[in-house]
PDB file of C-alpha atoms in Angstrom:
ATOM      1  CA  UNK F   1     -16.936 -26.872 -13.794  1.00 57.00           C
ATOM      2  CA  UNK F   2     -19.017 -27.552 -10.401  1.00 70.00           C
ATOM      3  CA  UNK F   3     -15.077 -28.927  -9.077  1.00 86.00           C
ATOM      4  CA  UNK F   4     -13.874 -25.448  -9.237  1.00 94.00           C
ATOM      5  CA  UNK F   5     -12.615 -23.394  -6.167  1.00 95.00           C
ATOM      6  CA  UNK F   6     -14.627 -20.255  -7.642  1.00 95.00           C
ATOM      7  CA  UNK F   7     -17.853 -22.672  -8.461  1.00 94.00           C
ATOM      8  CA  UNK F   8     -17.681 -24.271  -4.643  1.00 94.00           C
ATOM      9  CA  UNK F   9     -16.826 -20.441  -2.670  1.00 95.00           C
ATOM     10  CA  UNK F  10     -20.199 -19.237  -4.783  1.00 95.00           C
ATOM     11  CA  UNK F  11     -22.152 -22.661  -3.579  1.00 94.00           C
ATOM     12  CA  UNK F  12     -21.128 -21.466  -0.080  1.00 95.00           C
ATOM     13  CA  UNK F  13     -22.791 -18.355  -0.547  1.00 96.00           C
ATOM     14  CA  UNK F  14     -21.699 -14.640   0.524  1.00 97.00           C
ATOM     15  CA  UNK F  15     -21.313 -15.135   3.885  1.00 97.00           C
ATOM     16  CA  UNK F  16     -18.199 -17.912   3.755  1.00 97.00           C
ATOM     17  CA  UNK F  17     -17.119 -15.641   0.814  1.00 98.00           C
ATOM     18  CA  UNK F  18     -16.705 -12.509   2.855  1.00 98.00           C
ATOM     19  CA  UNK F  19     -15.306 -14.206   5.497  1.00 98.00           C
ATOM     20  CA  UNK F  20     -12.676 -15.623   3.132  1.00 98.00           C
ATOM     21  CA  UNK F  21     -11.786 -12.025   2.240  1.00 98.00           C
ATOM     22  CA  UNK F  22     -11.488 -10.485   5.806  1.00 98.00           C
ATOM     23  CA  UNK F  23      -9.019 -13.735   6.273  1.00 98.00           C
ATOM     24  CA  UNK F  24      -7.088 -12.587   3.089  1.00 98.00           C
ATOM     25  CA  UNK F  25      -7.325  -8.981   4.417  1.00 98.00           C
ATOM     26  CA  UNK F  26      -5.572  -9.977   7.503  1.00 98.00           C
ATOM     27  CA  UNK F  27      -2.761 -12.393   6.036  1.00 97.00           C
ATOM     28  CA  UNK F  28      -1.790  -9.375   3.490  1.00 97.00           C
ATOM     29  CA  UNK F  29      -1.811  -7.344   6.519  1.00 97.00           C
ATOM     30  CA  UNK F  30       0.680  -9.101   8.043  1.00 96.00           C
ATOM     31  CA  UNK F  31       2.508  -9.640   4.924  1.00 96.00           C
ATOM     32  CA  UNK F  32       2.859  -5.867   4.383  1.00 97.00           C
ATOM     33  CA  UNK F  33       4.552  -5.502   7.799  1.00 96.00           C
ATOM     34  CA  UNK F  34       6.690  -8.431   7.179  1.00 92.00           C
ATOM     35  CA  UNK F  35       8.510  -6.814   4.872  1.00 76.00           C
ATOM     36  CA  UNK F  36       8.481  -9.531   2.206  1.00 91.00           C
ATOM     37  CA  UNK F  37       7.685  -8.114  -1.295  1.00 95.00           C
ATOM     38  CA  UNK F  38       7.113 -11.273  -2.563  1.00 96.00           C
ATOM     39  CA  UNK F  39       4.978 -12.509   0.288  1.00 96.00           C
ATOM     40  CA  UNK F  40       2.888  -9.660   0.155  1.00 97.00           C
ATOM     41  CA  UNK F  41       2.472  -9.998  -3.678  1.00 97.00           C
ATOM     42  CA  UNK F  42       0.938 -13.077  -3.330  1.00 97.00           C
ATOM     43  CA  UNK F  43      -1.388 -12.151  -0.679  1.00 97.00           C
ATOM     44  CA  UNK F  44      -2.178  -9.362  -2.554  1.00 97.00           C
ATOM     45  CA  UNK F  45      -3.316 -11.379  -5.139  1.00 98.00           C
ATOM     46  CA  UNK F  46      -5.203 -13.826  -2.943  1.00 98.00           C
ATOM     47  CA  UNK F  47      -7.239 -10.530  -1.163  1.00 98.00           C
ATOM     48  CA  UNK F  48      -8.040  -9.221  -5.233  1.00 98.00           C
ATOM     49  CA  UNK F  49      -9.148 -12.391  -6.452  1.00 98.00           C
ATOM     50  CA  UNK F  50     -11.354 -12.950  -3.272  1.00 98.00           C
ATOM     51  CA  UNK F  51     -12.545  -9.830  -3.678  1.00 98.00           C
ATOM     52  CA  UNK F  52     -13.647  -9.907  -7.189  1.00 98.00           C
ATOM     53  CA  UNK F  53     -15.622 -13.330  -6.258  1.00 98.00           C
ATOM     54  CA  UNK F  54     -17.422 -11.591  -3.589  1.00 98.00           C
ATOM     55  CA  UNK F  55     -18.444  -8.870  -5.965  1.00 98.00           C
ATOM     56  CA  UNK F  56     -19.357 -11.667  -8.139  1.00 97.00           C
ATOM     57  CA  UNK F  57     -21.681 -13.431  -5.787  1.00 97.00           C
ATOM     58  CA  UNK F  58     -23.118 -10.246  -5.016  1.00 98.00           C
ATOM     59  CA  UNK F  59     -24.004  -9.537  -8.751  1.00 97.00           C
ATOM     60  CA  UNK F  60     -21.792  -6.335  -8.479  1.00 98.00           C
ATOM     61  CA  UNK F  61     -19.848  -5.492 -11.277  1.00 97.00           C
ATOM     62  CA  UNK F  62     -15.636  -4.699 -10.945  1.00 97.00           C
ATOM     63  CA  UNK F  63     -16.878  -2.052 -14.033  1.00 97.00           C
ATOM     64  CA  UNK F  64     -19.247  -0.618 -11.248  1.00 98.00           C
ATOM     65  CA  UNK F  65     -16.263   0.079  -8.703  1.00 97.00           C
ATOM     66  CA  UNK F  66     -13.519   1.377 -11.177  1.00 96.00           C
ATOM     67  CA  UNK F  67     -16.479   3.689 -11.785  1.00 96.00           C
ATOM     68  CA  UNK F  68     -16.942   4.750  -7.962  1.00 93.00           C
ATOM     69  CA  UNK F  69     -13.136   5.388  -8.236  1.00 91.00           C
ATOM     70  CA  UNK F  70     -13.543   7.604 -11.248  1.00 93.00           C
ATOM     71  CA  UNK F  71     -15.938   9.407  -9.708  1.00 88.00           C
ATOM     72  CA  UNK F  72     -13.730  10.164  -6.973  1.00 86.00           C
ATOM     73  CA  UNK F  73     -10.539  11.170  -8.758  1.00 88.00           C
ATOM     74  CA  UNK F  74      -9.582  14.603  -8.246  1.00 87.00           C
ATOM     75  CA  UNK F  75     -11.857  14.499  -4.850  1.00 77.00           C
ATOM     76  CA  UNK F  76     -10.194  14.844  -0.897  1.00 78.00           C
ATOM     77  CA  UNK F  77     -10.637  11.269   0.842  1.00 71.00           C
ATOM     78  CA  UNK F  78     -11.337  13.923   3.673  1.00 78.00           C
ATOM     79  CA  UNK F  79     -14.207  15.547   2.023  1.00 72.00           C
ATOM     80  CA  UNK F  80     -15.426  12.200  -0.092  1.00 67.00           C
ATOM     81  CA  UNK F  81     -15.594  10.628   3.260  1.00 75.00           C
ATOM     82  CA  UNK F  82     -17.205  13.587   4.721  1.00 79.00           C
ATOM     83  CA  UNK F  83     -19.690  13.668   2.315  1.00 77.00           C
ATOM     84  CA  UNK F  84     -21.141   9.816   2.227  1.00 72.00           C
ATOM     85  CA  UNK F  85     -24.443   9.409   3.872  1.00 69.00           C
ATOM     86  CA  UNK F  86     -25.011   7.759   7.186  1.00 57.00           C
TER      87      UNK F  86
END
């Protein structure tokens, strides 16, 4: 329905969206160095589901990023990083 949470962050458009993640970032942040599993659990889940609308809005596919992770298994962060263009 047009009531929903997901339905009014996707009215708002990409820009409120991403700016609901980086807030999400920052609260699991400081939930990680709180020290609170269950905190941080929560926030954790907060930051994915924010996440996964912003790849939404964008028309990106969560298939399309578990396959950028594939194709970095077995790859050094180091040289993965290294290697991305500028």
């Amino acid at each position: 329905p047009s009531s929903s949470y997901v339905a009014q962050l996707h009215a708002r458009g990409a820009p409120v969206i991403a700016r609901k993640l980086g807030e999400e970032a920052v609260e699991t942040v400081i939930a990680a160095l709180s020290g609170n599993r269950e905190e941080l659990v929560g926030e954790a889940a907060d930051l994915l589901f924010h996440l996964l609308v912003l790849l939404s809005a964008k028309g990106i596919a969560l298939d399309d990023v578990l396959a950028e992770l594939a194709r970095r298994e077995g790859v050094s962060g180091l040289d993965e990083k290294a290697g991305r263009s500028r």
